[in-house]
Structure formats: C-alpha cells, structure tokens
Amino acid sequence: MMTKKIYTYIILLLLCLIGYASDLTAQSMYTYSGIVTDSTNAESVPYASVFVAGTTIGTTADSEGRFTLKSETPLQTITFAFIGYKDKTIKIRHEGLVGNIRLVPDNMLQEVVVKKQRVHYRRKNNPAVTLVKRMLEKKDSLDPRNADYFHNRCYTKQTLGMTNVDDMIERRRARGKDVSALESSTDTSEATGAVYIPLFIEEQISDNTHTGKRKVQNDVIDAKSTTIIEVIPEEAFSTLMADAAQEINIYDNDFRLLFTDFTSPIAKYGTAYYHYYITDTIKNYNDEGRDYIKVNFSPSLKENFGFVGHMLVAKDSTYGIRHIDMKLTENSRINFVQAMRIWQDFEESGNGFWTLKKSTLAMEGNPLESAQRIKGLFAKIERYYSPTEFEKREVTAVNNVESDWNSLLPDGVPNEATKNIDSLKAKAQSNKMMRFANFSARTILDGYIPVGGIKRPWLHIGPIFSIISTNHLEGPRILLGAQTGTGLSQRWFAGGYAAYGFRDEKLKYMGEVEYSFIDKEKSRFEFPRKSIRASYIFDCDMPGNRFTRSRQGNLFGSFRWENPNQYAYFRRSEITHTYEFQNGISYSLSVRHNTEEAADELEYRHNQSLELVDNFKTTDFSVEVSFTPVQYHQLGLTRYTLTNQHPHISLTYSGASEKIWSDYTYNRLELCYDQRFSLAPVGYLDVFVKGGKVFQKVPYPLLFMPATNLSYFVGSESFYLMSNMEFINDQYCSVELKHCLDGWLLSRIPLINKLKLREFWSFRMLYGGLSDENNPRVNPNDEDLFVLPANSRVMSDKNIPYMEASVGLYNILKILQVEVVRRITYLDFDENYPNAHPNKWGIRFGTKITF
C-alpha cells in the first residue's frame, strides 16, 4: 500500500511540475558547471583540464569529473582536455548550463572501424575470477560488522531536484525574462550529467554504534531540511528515500534499492551471477603507497537485476576494496529510472577491516521515460563517515547542536557555499498552481481534504473514496466524515461520520474522541501512539468483515462478482488504550459493548424453536500485544511502514462473561504472523499466517468467519472465490503465500521481454473446523445456538482444507495488474449444502505502481 501511494504521488508530482516550470523566475551569473565523462563507457574523467583557450581562465575537474568555471565576462567557448583523450571545444550559448562533456579516447576512430569478434567468457583459468574468489574468502574479515564493537559518525545529505530544465530556461530567456536565480541554483547530475534545479535538501548527522551480531543502533543527533518548492512534502520525500534508497552495504549478498533486491558484485555467489575482467593495475593509488587491481564487472545475463562497473581490489594479501563505482545496466527493467549510479570509497581500519568512508547514490527518473522534454526528478544521497573506532567508549553527548554542527561533521564533507535559492524559493511558494498541486496530491494520497493549511490542518474531511458506495442492504450510500488535526490541538482529537442508505432509509453514524499523552506534530496516528480513545458507532456490515483489516464501503469495493444479501446492524461503544514502544513492541487494551441485529436476508434464529432473535449483546475485554520492528513514516493521516524482512507478530485475546452485560461467555485467542523473505535474484516471498480458537459454546456470529473479497479488484488478507460466511469455524489456521518474481522468468522470453511484464503467483489456504459443541446441526435441540446460514459449510465434515491459487501479471503499462484465480477444493455441488454454489474461476484487476 505504501509503495503504491508513494509512487502515485511521485507521478502526480512530475505532472504538476510540467505546468509549473514556466512560471519560475530569477537573476544571471557567469558560472559554468558540468561533468566530464568518457564517451565509451560514461565513466567520469577525474582531474580533466577545463579552460578558455588564449586566456588565463581555467580550472580542473575534481576526482568525480565535476567542474565549476567562473568568469567575470560571458564566455563563448570552453575547452576540455585530458591525457589519452582528444581535446574538445564547445560553444557556449548561455551561462550555467554546460552539462555532460563526453571526451573521446585517442584510439576511438580506429576502434569504431574494426569490430572485434565477441570473446567467449570463461570462468575457468580466468585471473579475474580467481582474484574475486580470493577476495570473497576474505570478505568476512573485511566486513566491520563482524567486529564485536565499532562506532562512527555519519553525515547524510539527501537532495531532490527537477531535471530537463534547459529548454525551460531558454524559453524564459527568449521572452526576455530574468533567469539568474534559476541558473545560479542549478547543479549537474552525476548520473547522466543533466542539469537540475534542487527542490528539497535534507541533512542529518547521526552516531552509529555496532554491538555485535550485526546489530547497529542509529542515533540521530540533529537534522535540518530546506524545502524550495512546497509541492514536495518533506515527509513524502523522506518516506520514499528511506525505503527506496536504503543504506547500501556491498558486503551483503544482496541489498534493496527502489524496492527491488539487487545482487552485490561481491556476493558469495557473485562469480555465477557476474562476469569479471581485470582491466588495469594502478600503482600507488592517490599516493597511498598501495597498488590496486581494477576489476570490471557486469551481469552474466543482461536480464538480471545487477550493475555494471568496476572496483579497485588491493594487490596484496588483504584483498580489500578501496573503491567501487557501478551503474544500472542499459536494459534495466526498473521503471521510471533512466540512470542510477553508486560509488563508494573505503579505507583500511583497525583489525584488518575495510570500512566505508564515503558513499554516494545518484539517480534520475521520469514518468515518461522517452520524453526528454518532460520534467523529471533527480535524487541524490551522500553519506560521509568518520574514521571507525573499534574500542568501546562512552559516546560524548552533544549539548548545543546548532553551534557545534560544523564541528560534528566527519572529515571530507565539502564546505559548499549555499546557493542563491532564496528568490527561487520565495517565487515557488507564492505560486498558486504549485499550492493547488500540493493540495490536490495530498488529498488524493491521504483520502482526506485538508482544511486550514497543508502541513498542520485543523480539519480533515473524508474519506473521499467512501463518499459514494453501494451494497445490497443500503442500495446507494453516501457518507460525509471529518477528523480534527494537529492544527487545532496536538493532544485532543475528534472524528466521526454520518452515512445514509437510500434503500434501508437508515442514518448511520460514528463519533470518537482521543487523547494523546504526548504531543503530535502531523497526525494523531503518527508513531509512537500513546493514547486513550472512546468511540460510539451505529452502522451495518457483513458479519465476516469484522475479521479483515481492509477498508470496507469504498466505491471500488461496490463492484462485486457476488452481491451478498446477508448483513447485520451493530451498535458499538468502545474505550481503547494504545501504547507503542520505540523497540517495536506495542499493546492495546479495550472494552467493547456491542449490540448486533440481523438485517437484509440474514436471520438469527434459535436452533431448537426457530424463533427469531431480535438482537444479542456482548461486552468483551481484549488485550493485543504485537511486535513490529519496522520504521514508520507519516504522510497526512496515513502511517506507512518501511518494507523489511523482520517478522510482524501479534497475539490477541478477547473474552466476555454473562455476568458483565453480555448474553454469552467466551474466550477467544488469535495469533498473526507475516514476513517478507528475499529470494534474490528471483524476487521475494510474502508469508501471512493466522490462527485462532474460541474456547466456549457460542452462536455462530461470535465464531471465526474467513475474510472474503467479493469485488473484482485485488485485495489482501482475504479469499477471492469463497462466498460470504461459506465456512464458519471455532478454530482455524489460514496461510497466504505470494511470490513476486519481478520479471525474472518473463524477461528471458524473446519479444515478451520487451513488454517488461512482471509475474507472480499466490496461494491461500484455510484449514479449520467446527466442534460438535458449536455445531447446531449436530445439536438440533440446543437453544443457545443459532441456525447456520443455508450456504454455510462445516469444514470438519470432510476434513479437507479450502484452497485457492492464482497467477498474475503486473507492470502492465507500468500501472495495471491482472490476476487469474482458481479454486482448488470444495468444487462440486454438495447435497448437504444446496445453497452453496462454488465459483471455480475468477479474475481480479488492480493497479500496482512500482519501480
């Protein structure tokens, strides 16, 4: 859910920027910047000479090929030169925008005339493979995470920018408008050399403490951010970058980028996944007194998720990696990303470990990959690390971060002067189109309309996607709701809705009040939640929906393959206390009084007398304890969890007693577990397991009913081809598996691989039973039980689990998903259940936007 909304937002953002681009203004400087690269492999050319022929104006590119040349007068030409390359002179149309300068090697002319025959790659007797294998044998002794303890400090800078701005600036210049603020704010992308304008910059200093068994505690000392254009919500950018561009450690066999698992060039199975070539030996690299072997690498199969690049391996017994530079392959299956480059520098530390000194990730994206004039996004994450210490010591507390900020920075952080972006920022924030775009994007993402400001509204109106819906009981249904925000109070919150069904002609409503024991900045739902909430609701729903966490009653859910006619009205008053700890553990205590009444064609009848039951009442007490070791990010009213491979576990107990305002006594226990497993290079596997048991005799509305998805749209944690209340159990276990192969199979099929489709399969199973104690068909004279619905089966009669499986495709036109579902068991007509008509096949549709 998070990835879908975040990516949808990014695409909406890009479309908004198209309309906005022509409205920016600013003032001119004679500054020229860009990057010098090799025309044959797009690698940077460090320390290239940049000068104006016949003058004293000149400079030298840095170690990454980037340069900035300043002049008191406008320049007409600039010349670029480096040993082994042909000099190149370019004409300057205007200041600032130089871009990517591609130098041609001296021998390029001969190379393009004579084509070398393709050389068959051999792993046997390949000195590069032998070198890499020796390095892999040493990898554990190189990785500092295998130490008992280490500590370092990290400075992180995240930048988001807008690319393809050249034409925009030229059009403004042609209309005689001042573009100096735009040009003075531009920078050059290390991924492609394109010129971009920064939109958002975030800086952070943190202490990293490793305490053994690869446990790293990250303590943020301070952070600061600068938003230039308000259409970028800071929390949205932080959420996206935290999950899509996590810290990269090449010592891992695989690492996650853009929600995709990539195989590291030094994975233990790297020699089977990559091709390696020794291309050079570098003597006394950077005057460090050590020689290095340059090893180029590329995926053995072009369809693999991997990188092409090179690394410098120490030419001694340490086999340490000094530097690595890698890019996405040209035919990468990643959506919306035209280029991505990663380069890292290491240094030898104590105990033989080689620790990270600097890491940079730069990437460019565009929703319309082939449309170069459409504005795209540039994202960059730079990390600088202080020398790693392996002796335990007390970390000194920082008292005055603001005054000590510069002194806290690790060595090597460039002391760049802040660009003149004040004018650009002021103009962007005053632009009506940008404010409207921000408002619209937030509303669509969050499902609520903010009132009273964007960052801290005092009211949220919605949910907008539930304003109109339909079902068999109510017919057309309209709903209007609202929740207060932190702009009104940071501790007291209220919310509610009113809904009306035109068929049953009943008004439904809900109201709630919540008090937070801590101040909230953005939303009452933000982590950690420490609050007490009281609510009252009168509404209707299918009885089985109480066992699903998916939102019901929205417009898309109204399109169903089966239109259920068994509903119930309920009145529920509830008091809940929730407390979340920083370590991922949380608990919830609640007291709930519920009155339920059958509606539509559903009837509650006593089992023996067949008398109608007007309603029944329960007051249950519940305790839920969960362990969810994830990082949360808040965007509006919606809380997102960053995808990781830690297990999520929850245990819920609920019970009621006839002595305390309840018609029945029961005890219910339920356990949930879900986890994602990386199966790189063949995608990932999501596992969801759930089980429960009711320990006393109760009528069937208080038993477990599997959650069903009766719509034509995809859902989660529910069965697709199971009818409403088809199986009723007092004990059960359900399993859901979903394996996304990320195109691993389809990318190997000629022609089909051009479509960049991605495949997945899923399997869902329910195994349960209804004990004789709770089975009215076994106990026809038991008046305490209710008659089961005519279409309800008892799974224990056959002792066979319910199963269904599906296969599907997503990334259809980059946004669509289709899934074909097949029911495996309980297919035939059963004379014991004449009203049960199983549906063997189904098709489901949805949207899934991912990288």
mmCIF file of C-alpha atoms in Angstrom, residues 417-624:
data_model
loop_
_atom_site.group_PDB
_atom_site.id
_atom_site.type_symbol
_atom_site.label_atom_id
_atom_site.label_comp_id
_atom_site.label_asym_id
_atom_site.label_seq_id
_atom_site.Cartn_x
_atom_site.Cartn_y
_atom_site.Cartn_z
ATOM 1 C CA ALA A 417 28.504 27.722 -0.085
ATOM 2 C CA THR A 418 24.736 27.781 -0.026
ATOM 3 C CA LYS A 419 23.405 28.502 -3.467
ATOM 4 C CA ASN A 420 21.384 31.614 -4.071
ATOM 5 C CA ILE A 421 17.985 29.918 -3.874
ATOM 6 C CA ASP A 422 16.079 32.381 -1.713
ATOM 7 C CA SER A 423 14.485 34.124 -4.695
ATOM 8 C CA LEU A 424 13.579 30.807 -6.328
ATOM 9 C CA LYS A 425 12.096 29.515 -3.074
ATOM 10 C CA ALA A 426 10.018 32.624 -2.466
ATOM 11 C CA LYS A 427 8.633 32.598 -6.000
ATOM 12 C CA ALA A 428 7.777 28.897 -5.852
ATOM 13 C CA GLN A 429 5.999 29.148 -2.515
ATOM 14 C CA SER A 430 3.882 32.063 -3.715
ATOM 15 C CA ASN A 431 2.827 30.284 -6.926
ATOM 16 C CA LYS A 432 -0.901 29.418 -6.895
ATOM 17 C CA MET A 433 -0.529 26.477 -9.270
ATOM 18 C CA MET A 434 2.066 24.830 -7.039
ATOM 19 C CA ARG A 435 -0.040 25.314 -3.933
ATOM 20 C CA PHE A 436 -3.045 23.804 -5.708
ATOM 21 C CA ALA A 437 -0.920 20.895 -6.969
ATOM 22 C CA ASN A 438 0.318 20.211 -3.441
ATOM 23 C CA PHE A 439 -3.227 20.360 -2.098
ATOM 24 C CA SER A 440 -4.547 18.002 -4.799
ATOM 25 C CA ALA A 441 -1.745 15.454 -4.469
ATOM 26 C CA ARG A 442 -2.073 15.282 -0.677
ATOM 27 C CA THR A 443 -5.847 14.893 -0.914
ATOM 28 C CA ILE A 444 -5.628 12.011 -3.373
ATOM 29 C CA LEU A 445 -2.884 10.262 -1.422
ATOM 30 C CA ASP A 446 -4.411 10.629 2.011
ATOM 31 C CA GLY A 447 -8.055 10.274 1.052
ATOM 32 C CA TYR A 448 -8.927 13.373 3.097
ATOM 33 C CA ILE A 449 -9.292 17.049 2.212
ATOM 34 C CA PRO A 450 -7.077 19.203 4.484
ATOM 35 C CA VAL A 451 -8.620 22.387 5.860
ATOM 36 C CA GLY A 452 -6.595 25.180 7.440
ATOM 37 C CA GLY A 453 -3.156 24.611 5.946
ATOM 38 C CA ILE A 454 -1.148 21.844 4.331
ATOM 39 C CA LYS A 455 1.381 20.907 6.985
ATOM 40 C CA ARG A 456 -0.844 21.121 10.062
ATOM 41 C CA PRO A 457 -4.531 21.300 9.097
ATOM 42 C CA TRP A 458 -7.062 21.759 11.828
ATOM 43 C CA LEU A 459 -9.592 19.577 9.999
ATOM 44 C CA HIS A 460 -9.546 16.650 7.543
ATOM 45 C CA ILE A 461 -12.722 15.998 5.538
ATOM 46 C CA GLY A 462 -13.283 12.466 4.242
ATOM 47 C CA PRO A 463 -12.575 9.705 3.489
ATOM 48 C CA ILE A 464 -13.313 10.916 -0.040
ATOM 49 C CA PHE A 465 -13.196 7.444 -1.618
ATOM 50 C CA SER A 466 -16.020 6.301 0.664
ATOM 51 C CA ILE A 467 -18.369 9.226 -0.006
ATOM 52 C CA ILE A 468 -20.336 7.146 -2.505
ATOM 53 C CA SER A 469 -20.749 3.356 -2.421
ATOM 54 C CA THR A 470 -23.447 0.742 -2.775
ATOM 55 C CA ASN A 471 -24.446 -2.590 -1.269
ATOM 56 C CA HIS A 472 -27.448 -4.919 -1.249
ATOM 57 C CA LEU A 473 -28.833 -3.703 2.087
ATOM 58 C CA GLU A 474 -28.479 0.051 1.726
ATOM 59 C CA GLY A 475 -28.529 0.464 -2.021
ATOM 60 C CA PRO A 476 -26.742 3.718 -2.864
ATOM 61 C CA ARG A 477 -24.939 5.028 0.227
ATOM 62 C CA ILE A 478 -23.478 8.469 0.843
ATOM 63 C CA LEU A 479 -21.060 9.297 3.650
ATOM 64 C CA LEU A 480 -19.577 12.514 4.977
ATOM 65 C CA GLY A 481 -16.918 12.457 7.653
ATOM 66 C CA ALA A 482 -14.209 14.563 9.252
ATOM 67 C CA GLN A 483 -11.349 14.384 11.747
ATOM 68 C CA THR A 484 -9.612 17.142 13.620
ATOM 69 C CA GLY A 485 -5.911 17.727 13.055
ATOM 70 C CA THR A 486 -2.886 18.933 14.958
ATOM 71 C CA GLY A 487 -3.591 22.495 13.849
ATOM 72 C CA LEU A 488 -6.458 22.537 16.368
ATOM 73 C CA SER A 489 -4.830 20.590 19.187
ATOM 74 C CA GLN A 490 -1.746 18.417 19.496
ATOM 75 C CA ARG A 491 -3.283 16.178 22.165
ATOM 76 C CA TRP A 492 -7.063 16.241 21.815
ATOM 77 C CA PHE A 493 -8.626 14.793 18.656
ATOM 78 C CA ALA A 494 -12.160 14.083 17.494
ATOM 79 C CA GLY A 495 -13.680 12.492 14.434
ATOM 80 C CA GLY A 496 -16.783 10.925 13.022
ATOM 81 C CA TYR A 497 -19.057 10.445 10.033
ATOM 82 C CA ALA A 498 -22.698 10.276 9.031
ATOM 83 C CA ALA A 499 -23.931 7.914 6.299
ATOM 84 C CA TYR A 500 -27.330 7.327 4.731
ATOM 85 C CA GLY A 501 -28.622 4.328 2.757
ATOM 86 C CA PHE A 502 -31.392 5.083 0.269
ATOM 87 C CA ARG A 503 -32.777 1.537 0.269
ATOM 88 C CA ASP A 504 -32.966 0.835 4.007
ATOM 89 C CA GLU A 505 -33.556 4.543 4.719
ATOM 90 C CA LYS A 506 -31.456 4.468 7.871
ATOM 91 C CA LEU A 507 -28.940 7.023 9.105
ATOM 92 C CA LYS A 508 -25.659 5.559 10.336
ATOM 93 C CA TYR A 509 -23.092 7.483 12.320
ATOM 94 C CA MET A 510 -19.856 7.302 14.238
ATOM 95 C CA GLY A 511 -18.173 9.631 16.712
ATOM 96 C CA GLU A 512 -14.908 9.349 18.604
ATOM 97 C CA VAL A 513 -12.666 11.342 20.916
ATOM 98 C CA GLU A 514 -8.986 10.587 21.513
ATOM 99 C CA TYR A 515 -6.468 11.990 23.958
ATOM 100 C CA SER A 516 -2.750 11.575 23.267
ATOM 101 C CA PHE A 517 -0.358 11.520 26.196
ATOM 102 C CA ILE A 518 2.343 13.064 24.007
ATOM 103 C CA ASP A 519 2.243 15.974 21.568
ATOM 104 C CA LYS A 520 1.639 15.105 17.911
ATOM 105 C CA GLU A 521 3.261 17.060 15.082
ATOM 106 C CA LYS A 522 1.402 15.830 11.978
ATOM 107 C CA SER A 523 -1.316 13.386 12.964
ATOM 108 C CA ARG A 524 -2.720 11.538 15.944
ATOM 109 C CA PHE A 525 -1.773 8.289 14.187
ATOM 110 C CA GLU A 526 1.946 9.066 13.990
ATOM 111 C CA PHE A 527 4.435 6.837 15.787
ATOM 112 C CA PRO A 528 4.637 6.320 18.701
ATOM 113 C CA ARG A 529 0.967 6.215 19.558
ATOM 114 C CA LYS A 530 0.253 6.606 23.270
ATOM 115 C CA SER A 531 -3.384 7.451 23.750
ATOM 116 C CA ILE A 532 -6.827 6.593 25.043
ATOM 117 C CA ARG A 533 -9.817 6.680 22.697
ATOM 118 C CA ALA A 534 -13.582 6.465 23.193
ATOM 119 C CA SER A 535 -15.980 5.860 20.308
ATOM 120 C CA TYR A 536 -19.596 5.066 19.500
ATOM 121 C CA ILE A 537 -20.842 3.730 16.166
ATOM 122 C CA PHE A 538 -24.075 2.593 14.568
ATOM 123 C CA ASP A 539 -23.582 1.049 11.139
ATOM 124 C CA CYS A 540 -24.016 -2.100 9.088
ATOM 125 C CA ASP A 541 -21.665 -4.612 7.518
ATOM 126 C CA MET A 542 -21.297 -8.235 6.517
ATOM 127 C CA PRO A 543 -20.510 -10.317 9.637
ATOM 128 C CA GLY A 544 -17.321 -11.685 8.073
ATOM 129 C CA ASN A 545 -15.813 -8.252 7.534
ATOM 130 C CA ARG A 546 -15.006 -7.889 11.204
ATOM 131 C CA PHE A 547 -12.068 -10.245 10.597
ATOM 132 C CA THR A 548 -10.313 -8.154 7.967
ATOM 133 C CA ARG A 549 -8.216 -5.006 8.303
ATOM 134 C CA SER A 550 -9.062 -3.815 4.793
ATOM 135 C CA ARG A 551 -11.250 -0.734 4.496
ATOM 136 C CA GLN A 552 -14.823 -1.581 3.583
ATOM 137 C CA GLY A 553 -17.548 0.506 1.993
ATOM 138 C CA ASN A 554 -15.498 2.251 -0.697
ATOM 139 C CA LEU A 555 -16.518 2.924 -4.267
ATOM 140 C CA PHE A 556 -14.269 0.296 -5.867
ATOM 141 C CA GLY A 557 -15.477 -2.420 -3.497
ATOM 142 C CA SER A 558 -19.005 -1.867 -4.753
ATOM 143 C CA PHE A 559 -18.236 -3.759 -7.992
ATOM 144 C CA ARG A 560 -18.649 -7.391 -6.922
ATOM 145 C CA TRP A 561 -18.771 -10.809 -8.566
ATOM 146 C CA GLU A 562 -21.181 -11.855 -5.815
ATOM 147 C CA ASN A 563 -23.693 -9.462 -4.313
ATOM 148 C CA PRO A 564 -24.113 -10.657 -0.708
ATOM 149 C CA ASN A 565 -27.507 -10.241 0.918
ATOM 150 C CA GLN A 566 -26.625 -11.127 4.498
ATOM 151 C CA TYR A 567 -25.886 -8.083 6.626
ATOM 152 C CA ALA A 568 -26.152 -7.027 10.231
ATOM 153 C CA TYR A 569 -26.696 -3.721 12.035
ATOM 154 C CA PHE A 570 -24.481 -3.115 15.034
ATOM 155 C CA ARG A 571 -24.203 -0.533 17.802
ATOM 156 C CA ARG A 572 -20.815 -0.470 19.408
ATOM 157 C CA SER A 573 -19.322 1.627 22.191
ATOM 158 C CA GLU A 574 -15.637 1.192 22.877
ATOM 159 C CA ILE A 575 -12.796 2.507 25.013
ATOM 160 C CA THR A 576 -9.259 1.665 23.866
ATOM 161 C CA HIS A 577 -5.838 2.409 25.300
ATOM 162 C CA THR A 578 -2.884 2.054 22.917
ATOM 163 C CA TYR A 579 0.782 2.267 23.801
ATOM 164 C CA GLU A 580 3.688 1.841 21.370
ATOM 165 C CA PHE A 581 7.326 1.471 22.407
ATOM 166 C CA GLN A 582 10.335 2.508 20.339
ATOM 167 C CA ASN A 583 11.605 -1.105 20.178
ATOM 168 C CA GLY A 584 8.615 -2.243 18.109
ATOM 169 C CA ILE A 585 6.553 -3.727 20.929
ATOM 170 C CA SER A 586 3.066 -2.342 21.474
ATOM 171 C CA TYR A 587 -0.050 -3.230 23.380
ATOM 172 C CA SER A 588 -3.697 -2.311 23.209
ATOM 173 C CA LEU A 589 -6.350 -2.669 25.921
ATOM 174 C CA SER A 590 -10.009 -2.250 25.088
ATOM 175 C CA VAL A 591 -13.506 -2.661 26.462
ATOM 176 C CA ARG A 592 -16.228 -3.028 23.847
ATOM 177 C CA HIS A 593 -20.004 -3.290 24.195
ATOM 178 C CA ASN A 594 -21.755 -4.463 21.047
ATOM 179 C CA THR A 595 -25.400 -4.963 20.102
ATOM 180 C CA GLU A 596 -25.961 -6.807 16.832
ATOM 181 C CA GLU A 597 -29.149 -7.297 14.818
ATOM 182 C CA ALA A 598 -29.579 -9.355 11.637
ATOM 183 C CA ALA A 599 -30.574 -7.396 8.516
ATOM 184 C CA ASP A 600 -31.415 -7.862 4.854
ATOM 185 C CA GLU A 601 -31.894 -11.597 4.194
ATOM 186 C CA LEU A 602 -29.824 -12.698 7.168
ATOM 187 C CA GLU A 603 -31.774 -14.142 10.097
ATOM 188 C CA TYR A 604 -30.667 -15.076 13.579
ATOM 189 C CA ARG A 605 -32.887 -17.944 14.785
ATOM 190 C CA HIS A 606 -32.651 -20.117 17.861
ATOM 191 C CA ASN A 607 -31.650 -23.614 16.868
ATOM 192 C CA GLN A 608 -34.489 -25.593 18.517
ATOM 193 C CA SER A 609 -37.540 -23.330 18.471
ATOM 194 C CA LEU A 610 -36.521 -21.472 15.268
ATOM 195 C CA GLU A 611 -37.700 -18.273 16.937
ATOM 196 C CA LEU A 612 -36.196 -15.075 15.559
ATOM 197 C CA VAL A 613 -33.559 -13.380 17.691
ATOM 198 C CA ASP A 614 -34.159 -9.650 17.818
ATOM 199 C CA ASN A 615 -30.562 -8.939 18.772
ATOM 200 C CA PHE A 616 -27.800 -10.139 21.039
ATOM 201 C CA LYS A 617 -25.363 -8.221 23.248
ATOM 202 C CA THR A 618 -21.763 -8.779 24.222
ATOM 203 C CA THR A 619 -19.277 -6.869 26.341
ATOM 204 C CA ASP A 620 -15.800 -8.121 25.730
ATOM 205 C CA PHE A 621 -12.435 -7.208 27.131
ATOM 206 C CA SER A 622 -9.446 -7.581 24.830
ATOM 207 C CA VAL A 623 -5.680 -7.368 25.020
ATOM 208 C CA GLU A 624 -3.456 -7.231 21.959
#
